[in-house]
Coordinates of C-alpha atoms and ligand atoms in Angstrom, one line a residue:
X1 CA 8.2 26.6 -19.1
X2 CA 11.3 24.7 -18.8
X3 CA 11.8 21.1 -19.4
X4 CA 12.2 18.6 -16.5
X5 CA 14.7 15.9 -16.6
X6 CA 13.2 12.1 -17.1
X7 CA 12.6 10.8 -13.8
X8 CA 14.8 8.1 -12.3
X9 CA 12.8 4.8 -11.5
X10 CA 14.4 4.6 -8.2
X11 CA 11.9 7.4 -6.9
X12 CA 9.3 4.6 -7.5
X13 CA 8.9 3.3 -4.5
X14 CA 9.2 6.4 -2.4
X15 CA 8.8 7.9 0.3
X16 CA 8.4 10.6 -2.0
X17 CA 6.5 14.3 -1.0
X18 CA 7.7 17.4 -3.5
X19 CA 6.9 20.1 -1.8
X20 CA 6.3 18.6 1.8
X21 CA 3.1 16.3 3.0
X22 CA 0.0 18.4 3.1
X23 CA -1.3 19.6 6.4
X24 CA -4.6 17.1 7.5
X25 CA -6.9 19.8 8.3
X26 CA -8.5 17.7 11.4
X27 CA -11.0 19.6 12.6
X28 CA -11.7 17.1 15.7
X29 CA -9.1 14.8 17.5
X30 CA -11.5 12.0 16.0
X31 CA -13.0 12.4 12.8
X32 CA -15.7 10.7 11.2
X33 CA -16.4 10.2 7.8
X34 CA -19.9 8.7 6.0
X35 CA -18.7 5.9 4.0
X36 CA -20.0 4.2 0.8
X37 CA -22.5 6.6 -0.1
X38 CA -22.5 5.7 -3.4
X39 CA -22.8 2.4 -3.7
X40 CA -26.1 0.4 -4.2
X41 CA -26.4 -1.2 -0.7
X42 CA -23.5 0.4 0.4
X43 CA -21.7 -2.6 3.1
X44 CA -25.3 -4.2 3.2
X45 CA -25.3 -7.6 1.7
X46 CA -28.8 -8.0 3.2
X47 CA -32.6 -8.7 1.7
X48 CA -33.6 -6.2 4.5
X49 CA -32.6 -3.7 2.3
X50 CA -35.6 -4.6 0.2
X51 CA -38.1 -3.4 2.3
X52 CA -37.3 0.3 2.1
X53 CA -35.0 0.5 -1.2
X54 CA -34.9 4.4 -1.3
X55 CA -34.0 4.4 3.0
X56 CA -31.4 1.0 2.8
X57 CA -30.1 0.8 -0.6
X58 CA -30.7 2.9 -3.7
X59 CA -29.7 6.6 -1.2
X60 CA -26.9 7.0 -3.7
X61 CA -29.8 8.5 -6.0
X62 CA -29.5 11.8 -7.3
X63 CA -31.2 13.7 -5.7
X64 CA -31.5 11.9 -2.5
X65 CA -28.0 11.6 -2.3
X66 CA -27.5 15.0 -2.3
X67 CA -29.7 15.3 0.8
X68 CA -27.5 12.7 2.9
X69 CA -24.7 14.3 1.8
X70 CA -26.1 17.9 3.1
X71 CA -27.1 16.4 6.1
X72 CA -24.0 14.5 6.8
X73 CA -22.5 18.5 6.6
X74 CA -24.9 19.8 8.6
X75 CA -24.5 17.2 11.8
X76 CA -20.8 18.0 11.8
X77 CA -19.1 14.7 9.5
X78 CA -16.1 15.5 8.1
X79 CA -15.9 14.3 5.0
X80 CA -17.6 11.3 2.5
X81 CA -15.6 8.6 1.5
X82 CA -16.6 6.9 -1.6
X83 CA -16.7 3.3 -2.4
X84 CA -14.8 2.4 -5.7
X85 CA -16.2 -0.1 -7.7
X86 CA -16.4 -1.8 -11.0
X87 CA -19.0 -4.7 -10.6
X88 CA -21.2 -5.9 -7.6
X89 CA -21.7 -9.4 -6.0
X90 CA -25.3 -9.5 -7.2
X91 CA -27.9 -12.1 -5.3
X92 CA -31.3 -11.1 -4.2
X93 CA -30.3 -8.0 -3.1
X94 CA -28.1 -6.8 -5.9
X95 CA -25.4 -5.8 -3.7
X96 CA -23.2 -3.2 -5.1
X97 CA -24.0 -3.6 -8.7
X98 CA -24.7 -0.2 -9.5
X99 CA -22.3 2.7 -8.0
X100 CA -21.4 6.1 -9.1
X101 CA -17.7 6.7 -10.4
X102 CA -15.4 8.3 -8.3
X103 CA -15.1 11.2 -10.8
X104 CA -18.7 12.2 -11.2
X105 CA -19.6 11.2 -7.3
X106 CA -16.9 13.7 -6.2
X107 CA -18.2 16.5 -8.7
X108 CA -21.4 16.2 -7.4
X109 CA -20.9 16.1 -3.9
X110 CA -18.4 19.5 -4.2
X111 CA -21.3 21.4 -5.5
X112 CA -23.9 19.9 -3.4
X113 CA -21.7 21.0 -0.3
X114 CA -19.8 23.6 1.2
X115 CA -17.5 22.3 3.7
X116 CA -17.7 18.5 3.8
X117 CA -14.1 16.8 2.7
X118 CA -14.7 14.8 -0.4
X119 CA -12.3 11.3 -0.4
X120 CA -12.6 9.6 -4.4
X121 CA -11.7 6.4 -4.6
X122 CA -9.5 5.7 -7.6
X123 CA -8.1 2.2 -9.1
X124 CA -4.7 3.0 -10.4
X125 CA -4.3 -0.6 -11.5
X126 CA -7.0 -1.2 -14.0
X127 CA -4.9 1.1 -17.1
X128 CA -5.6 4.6 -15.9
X129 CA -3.2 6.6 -17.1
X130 CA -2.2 8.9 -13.9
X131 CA -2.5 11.7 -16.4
X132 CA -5.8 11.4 -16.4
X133 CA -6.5 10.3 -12.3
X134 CA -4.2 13.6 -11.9
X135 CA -6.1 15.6 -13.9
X136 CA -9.5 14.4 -13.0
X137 CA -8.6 14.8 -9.4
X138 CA -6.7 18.5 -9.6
X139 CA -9.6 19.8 -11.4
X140 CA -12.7 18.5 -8.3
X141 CA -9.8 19.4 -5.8
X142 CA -10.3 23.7 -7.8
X143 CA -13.9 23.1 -7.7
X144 CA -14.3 22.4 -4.4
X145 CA -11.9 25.0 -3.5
X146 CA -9.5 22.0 -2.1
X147 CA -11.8 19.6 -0.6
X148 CA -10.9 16.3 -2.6
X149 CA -8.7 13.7 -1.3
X150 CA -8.5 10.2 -2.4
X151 CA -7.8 6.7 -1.5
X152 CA -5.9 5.2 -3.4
X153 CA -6.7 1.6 -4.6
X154 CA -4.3 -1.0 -6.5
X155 CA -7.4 -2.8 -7.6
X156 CA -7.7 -6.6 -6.7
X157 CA -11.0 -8.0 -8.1
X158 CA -9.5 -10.4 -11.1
X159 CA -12.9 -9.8 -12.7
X160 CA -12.7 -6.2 -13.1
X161 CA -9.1 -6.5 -14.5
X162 CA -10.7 -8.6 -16.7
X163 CA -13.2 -5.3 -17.9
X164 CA -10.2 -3.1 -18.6
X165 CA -8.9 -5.9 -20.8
X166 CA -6.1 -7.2 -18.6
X167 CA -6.9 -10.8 -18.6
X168 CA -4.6 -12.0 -15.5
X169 CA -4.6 -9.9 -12.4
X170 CA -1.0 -9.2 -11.5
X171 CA 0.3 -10.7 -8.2
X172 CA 0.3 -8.4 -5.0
X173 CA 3.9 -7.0 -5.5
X174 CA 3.3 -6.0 -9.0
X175 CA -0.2 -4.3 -8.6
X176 CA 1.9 -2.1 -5.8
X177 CA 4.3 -1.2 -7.6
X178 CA 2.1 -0.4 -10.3
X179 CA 0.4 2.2 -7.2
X180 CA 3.8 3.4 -6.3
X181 CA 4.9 4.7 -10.0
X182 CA 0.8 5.9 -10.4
X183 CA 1.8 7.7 -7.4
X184 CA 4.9 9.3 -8.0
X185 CA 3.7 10.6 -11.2
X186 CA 0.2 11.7 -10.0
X187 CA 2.6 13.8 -7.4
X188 CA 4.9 15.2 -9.8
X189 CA 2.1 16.2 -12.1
X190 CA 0.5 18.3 -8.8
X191 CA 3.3 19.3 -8.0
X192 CA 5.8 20.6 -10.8
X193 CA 6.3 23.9 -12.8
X194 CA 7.5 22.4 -15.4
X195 CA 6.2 19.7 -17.9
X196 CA 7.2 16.2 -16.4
X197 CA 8.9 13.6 -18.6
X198 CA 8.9 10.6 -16.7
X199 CA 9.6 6.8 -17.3
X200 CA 8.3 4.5 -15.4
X201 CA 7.9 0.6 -15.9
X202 CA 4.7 1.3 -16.3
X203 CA 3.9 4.5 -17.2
X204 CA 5.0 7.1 -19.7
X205 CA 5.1 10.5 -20.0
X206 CA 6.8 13.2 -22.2
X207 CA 6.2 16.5 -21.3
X208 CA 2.9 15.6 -19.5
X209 CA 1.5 19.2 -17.7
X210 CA -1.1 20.0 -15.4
X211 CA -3.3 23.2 -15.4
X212 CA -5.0 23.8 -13.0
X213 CA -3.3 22.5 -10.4
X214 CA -5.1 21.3 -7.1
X215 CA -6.4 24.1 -4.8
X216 CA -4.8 22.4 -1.8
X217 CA -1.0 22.6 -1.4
X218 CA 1.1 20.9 -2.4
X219 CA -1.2 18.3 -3.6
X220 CA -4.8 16.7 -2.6
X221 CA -4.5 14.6 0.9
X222 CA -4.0 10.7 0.2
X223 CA -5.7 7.8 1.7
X224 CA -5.3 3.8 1.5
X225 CA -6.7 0.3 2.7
X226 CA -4.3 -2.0 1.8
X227 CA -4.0 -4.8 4.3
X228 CA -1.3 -6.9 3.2
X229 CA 2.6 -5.5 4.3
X230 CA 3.1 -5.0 0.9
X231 CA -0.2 -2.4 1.2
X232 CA 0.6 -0.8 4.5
X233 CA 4.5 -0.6 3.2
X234 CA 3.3 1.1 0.3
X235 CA 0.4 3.3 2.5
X236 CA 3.2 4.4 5.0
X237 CA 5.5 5.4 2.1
X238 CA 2.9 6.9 -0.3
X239 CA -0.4 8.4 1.4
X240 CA -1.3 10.5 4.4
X241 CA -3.9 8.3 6.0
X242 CA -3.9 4.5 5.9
X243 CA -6.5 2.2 7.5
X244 CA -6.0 -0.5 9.8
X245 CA -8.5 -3.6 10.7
X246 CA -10.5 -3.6 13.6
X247 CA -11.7 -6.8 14.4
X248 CA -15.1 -6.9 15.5
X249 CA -15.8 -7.0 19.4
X250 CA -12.2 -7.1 20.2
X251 CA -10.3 -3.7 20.1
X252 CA -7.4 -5.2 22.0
X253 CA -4.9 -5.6 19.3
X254 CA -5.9 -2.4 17.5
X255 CA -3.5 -0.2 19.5
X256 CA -0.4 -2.8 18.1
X257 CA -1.9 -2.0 14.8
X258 CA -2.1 1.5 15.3
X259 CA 1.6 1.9 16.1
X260 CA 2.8 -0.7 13.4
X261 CA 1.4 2.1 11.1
X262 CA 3.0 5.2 13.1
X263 CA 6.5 3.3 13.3
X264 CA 6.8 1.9 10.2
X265 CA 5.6 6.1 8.5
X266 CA 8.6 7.1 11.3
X267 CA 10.8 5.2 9.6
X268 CA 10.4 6.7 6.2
X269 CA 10.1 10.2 7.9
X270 CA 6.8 10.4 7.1
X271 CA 3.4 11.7 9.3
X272 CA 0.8 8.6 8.2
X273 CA -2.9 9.3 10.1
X274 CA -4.8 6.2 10.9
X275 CA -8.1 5.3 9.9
X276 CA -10.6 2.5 10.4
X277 CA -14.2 1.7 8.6
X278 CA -17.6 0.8 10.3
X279 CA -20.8 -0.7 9.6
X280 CA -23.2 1.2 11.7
X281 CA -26.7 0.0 13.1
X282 CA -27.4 2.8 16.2
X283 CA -30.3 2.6 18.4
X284 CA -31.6 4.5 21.1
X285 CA -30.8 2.1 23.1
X286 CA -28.6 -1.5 23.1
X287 CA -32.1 -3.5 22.8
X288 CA -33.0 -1.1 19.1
X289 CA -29.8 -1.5 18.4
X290 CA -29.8 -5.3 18.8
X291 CA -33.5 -5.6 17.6
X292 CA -32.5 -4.4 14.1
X293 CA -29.1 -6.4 13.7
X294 CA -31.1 -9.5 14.6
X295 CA -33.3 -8.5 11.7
X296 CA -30.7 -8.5 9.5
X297 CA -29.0 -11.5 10.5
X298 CA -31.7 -13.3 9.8
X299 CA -31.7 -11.4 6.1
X300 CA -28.4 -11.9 5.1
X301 CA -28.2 -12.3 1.3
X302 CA -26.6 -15.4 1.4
X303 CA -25.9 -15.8 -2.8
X304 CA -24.5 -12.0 -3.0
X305 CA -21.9 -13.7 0.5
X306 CA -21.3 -16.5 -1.2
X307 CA -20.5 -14.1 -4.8
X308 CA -18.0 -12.0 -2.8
X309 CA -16.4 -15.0 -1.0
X310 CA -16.1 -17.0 -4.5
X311 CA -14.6 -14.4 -6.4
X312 CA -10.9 -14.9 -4.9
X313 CA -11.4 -18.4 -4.8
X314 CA -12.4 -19.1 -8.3
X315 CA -9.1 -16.6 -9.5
X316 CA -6.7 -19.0 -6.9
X317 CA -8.0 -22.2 -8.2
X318 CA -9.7 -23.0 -5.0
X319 CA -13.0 -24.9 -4.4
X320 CA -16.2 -22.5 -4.3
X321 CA -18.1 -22.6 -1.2
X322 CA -20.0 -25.2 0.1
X323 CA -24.1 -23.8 -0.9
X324 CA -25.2 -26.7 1.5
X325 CA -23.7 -25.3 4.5
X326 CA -26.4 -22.3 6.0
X327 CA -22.9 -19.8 6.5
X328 CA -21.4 -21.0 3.4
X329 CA -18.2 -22.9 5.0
X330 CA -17.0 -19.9 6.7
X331 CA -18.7 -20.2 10.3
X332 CA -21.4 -17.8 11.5
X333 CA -19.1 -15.0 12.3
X334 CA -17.5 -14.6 9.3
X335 CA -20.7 -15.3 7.6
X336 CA -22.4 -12.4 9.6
X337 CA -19.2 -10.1 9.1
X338 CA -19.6 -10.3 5.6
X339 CA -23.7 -9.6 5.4
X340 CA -23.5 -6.9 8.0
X341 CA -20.9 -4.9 6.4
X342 CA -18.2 -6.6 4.3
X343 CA -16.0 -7.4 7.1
X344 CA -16.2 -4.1 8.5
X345 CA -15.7 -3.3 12.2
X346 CA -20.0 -3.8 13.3
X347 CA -20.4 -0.6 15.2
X348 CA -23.8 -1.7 16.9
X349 CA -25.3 -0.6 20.0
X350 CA -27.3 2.3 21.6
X351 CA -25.9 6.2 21.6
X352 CA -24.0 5.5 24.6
X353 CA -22.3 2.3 23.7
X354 CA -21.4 3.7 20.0
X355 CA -19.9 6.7 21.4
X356 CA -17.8 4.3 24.2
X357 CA -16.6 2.4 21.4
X358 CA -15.6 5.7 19.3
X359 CA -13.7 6.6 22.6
X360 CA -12.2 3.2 22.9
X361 CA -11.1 3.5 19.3
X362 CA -9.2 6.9 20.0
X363 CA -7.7 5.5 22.7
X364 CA -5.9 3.2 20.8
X365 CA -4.7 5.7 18.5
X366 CA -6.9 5.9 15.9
X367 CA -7.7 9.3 14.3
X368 CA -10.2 8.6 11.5
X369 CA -13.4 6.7 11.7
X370 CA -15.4 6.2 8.3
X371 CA -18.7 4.7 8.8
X372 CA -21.5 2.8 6.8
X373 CA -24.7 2.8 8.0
X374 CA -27.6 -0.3 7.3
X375 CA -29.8 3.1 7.7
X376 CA -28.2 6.3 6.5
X377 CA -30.3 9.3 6.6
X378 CA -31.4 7.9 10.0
X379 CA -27.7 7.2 11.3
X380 CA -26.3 10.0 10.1
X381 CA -29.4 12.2 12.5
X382 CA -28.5 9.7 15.3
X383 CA -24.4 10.0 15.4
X384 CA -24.5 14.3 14.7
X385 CA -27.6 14.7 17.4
X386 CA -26.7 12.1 19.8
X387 CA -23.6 10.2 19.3
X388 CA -21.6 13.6 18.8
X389 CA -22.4 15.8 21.8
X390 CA -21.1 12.5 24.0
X391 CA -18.1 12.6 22.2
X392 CA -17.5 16.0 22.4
X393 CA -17.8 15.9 26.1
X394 CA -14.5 13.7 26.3
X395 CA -12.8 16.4 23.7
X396 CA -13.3 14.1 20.6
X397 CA -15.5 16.3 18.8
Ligands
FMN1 C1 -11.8 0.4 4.7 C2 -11.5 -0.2 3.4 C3 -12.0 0.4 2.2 C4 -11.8 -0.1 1.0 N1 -12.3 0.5 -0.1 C5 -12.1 -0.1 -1.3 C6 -12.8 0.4 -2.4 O1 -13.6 1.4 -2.3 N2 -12.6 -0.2 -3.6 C7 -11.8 -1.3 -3.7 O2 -11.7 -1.8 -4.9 N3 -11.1 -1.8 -2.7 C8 -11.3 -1.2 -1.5 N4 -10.7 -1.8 -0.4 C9 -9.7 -2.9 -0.6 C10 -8.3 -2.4 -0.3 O3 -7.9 -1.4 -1.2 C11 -7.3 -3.6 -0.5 O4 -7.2 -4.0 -1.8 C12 -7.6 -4.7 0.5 O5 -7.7 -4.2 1.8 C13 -6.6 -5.8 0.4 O6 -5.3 -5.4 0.8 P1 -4.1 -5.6 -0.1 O7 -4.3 -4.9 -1.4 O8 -2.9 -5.0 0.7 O9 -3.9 -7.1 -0.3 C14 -10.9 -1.3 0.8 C15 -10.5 -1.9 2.0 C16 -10.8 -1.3 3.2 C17 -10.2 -2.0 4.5

């Protein structure tokens, strides 16, 4: 093998594709993706959950992950995405403190299934080497005979910076252009013949090789969630698919969002899919629907809310929420945006409303909808038998 010259630092902040973007392999005009799998609670900061652990919050179990993740293949879900974390928010509920890595999640779910896309979510910013993401990733991408994709995270939970030993968190800029060199490197070492010497601000590299390379040519497809500019510059520039917020019960200013993403992908020459993520509670009808969510609104784990909303505000020097106040400071919508899933667009309603809001989503543009369910061996059964078939009579699935 012949030696590569050192890379330039310039080709840091991309747009940079060796060898082309990959092809999305959409197999429906709207996709839908089970999300958070394997994370304890998955977007459920809820005491409901404790009722049924094995149904609402410990299905990331082997083996009954396994099943979910079988069943999710079997009612036509196109792929998992993973939830990447490195600590929980705790409170009576223990939300998120356990997870499995992106590493040996993916692993497992290749061999448990066939055809299902596998999405890993990585940190790049907590002192992986991309050596090592790049390797990790090309060698689940030739098990699964090209499934894996991943999302690609800069990391921004001071705490866990704090676990890989880097005691301040870098500011916003830094911790993306931290992504963008993790990035470039992971996408030469996919991509090139030849050993890579590379040298980065960041990251090294002398001769660094890859064998085996990813299944899928010319590298494994890329997703991000930034939601700053600097994170949707750096989506539009870097990855394949990049999400967008959807605020809850308001879709109006989702199509603006939508084409912020396709212009500003345009302008770098680049094909960027959107995406968006859902907390799910489906019903047979509006009245299930909204007998459950009232359940859990009255459930809310209000010390694992008031973890999650302290943890930015203790790094920034601000004052920690008031405990006296029943939502916490933040107003009951925020408050019940956070317990019934993280801030996530709340997908609630009977089969018919959940597939008109699905349709309402692709009408603004959005091509990828990953979803989180309060119940999800139940809601995956609902959405493949009778969310699905209503979408698929309007050509979405
Ligand atoms: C749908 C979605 C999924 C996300 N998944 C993860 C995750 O699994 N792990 C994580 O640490 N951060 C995750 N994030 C956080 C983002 O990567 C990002 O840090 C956050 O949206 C803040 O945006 P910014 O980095 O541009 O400031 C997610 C965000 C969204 C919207």
């Amino acid at each position: 093998m012949g030696k590569a010259t050192a890379v330039d630092a310039e080709v840091t902040r991309g747009p940079f594709d060796p060898g082309g973007q990959p092809e999305w392999p959409a197999r429906h005009q709207l996709e839908m993706s089970l999300f958070g799998w394997n994370a304890q609670g998955g977007l459920s900061a809820n005491n409901a959950v404790l009722t049924d652990l094995p149904r609402y919050r410990d299905y990331w179990h082997w083996p009954r992950a396994a099943e979910l993740l079988r069943e999710a293949e079997r009612q036509g879900f196109d792929a998992q995405v993973q939830f990447g974390l490195w600590s929980g928010w705790g409170g009576t509920s223990g939300w998120n403190d356990a997870a499995l890595d992106f590493a040996s999640a993916a692993a497992a779910s290749a061999v448990a299934t066939e055809n299902l896309g596998l999405f890993s979510t990585i940190h790049v910013g907590y002192a992986f080497h991309p050596l090592h993401l790049a390797k990790i990733a090309a060698s689940i991408d030739f098990i699964s005979g090209g499934r894996l994709g991943l999302n690609i995270v800069a990391g921004q939970v001071p705490r866990d910076y704090r676990q890989f030993g880097v005691d301040e968190m870098p500011p916003s800029e830094t911790r993306y252009a931290i992504a963008d060199e993790s990035t470039t490197l992971m996408k030469y070492l996919w991509t090139s013949e030849a050993p890579v010497n590379f040298e980065g601000e960041y990251f090294r590299a002398t001769a660094a090789r890859l064998a085996p390379r990813p299944a899928r040519k010319p590298r494994p497809l890329l997703m991000n969630a930034g939601m700053s500019d600097t994170g949707l510059d750096f989506a539009c520039r870097q990855v394949d698919c990049a999400f967008v917020s959807a605020p809850s019960g308001d879709l109006s200013g989702l199509r603006d969002s939508v084409e912020k993403v396709r212009g500003l992908a345009a302008k770098y020459g680049r094909k960027v899919r959107v995406a968006v993520s859902c907390y799910a509670v489906v019903g047979a009808t509006d009245e299930e629907a909204a007998r459950t969510v009232e359940w859990l609104e009255e459930n809310v784990d209000r010390e694992a809310v008031a973890a999650f909303l302290n943890i930015y505000r203790e790094e920034a020097g601000i004052e920690l929420v008031p405990e006296d106040d029943p939502y916490l400071g933040v107003g009951r919508e925020k408050f019940m945006h956070i317990g019934l899933g993280m801030q996530s667009f709340q997908l609630f309603g009977g089969y018919e409303t959940v597939a008109a809001t699905l349709r309402d989503m692709s009408a603004a543009g959005v091509d990828h909808v990953v979803v989180n369910f309060f119940d999800p061996m139940e809601g995956v059964k609902m959405m493949g038998e009778r969310v699905f078939p209503l979408l698929a009579e309007v050509g979405l699935r």
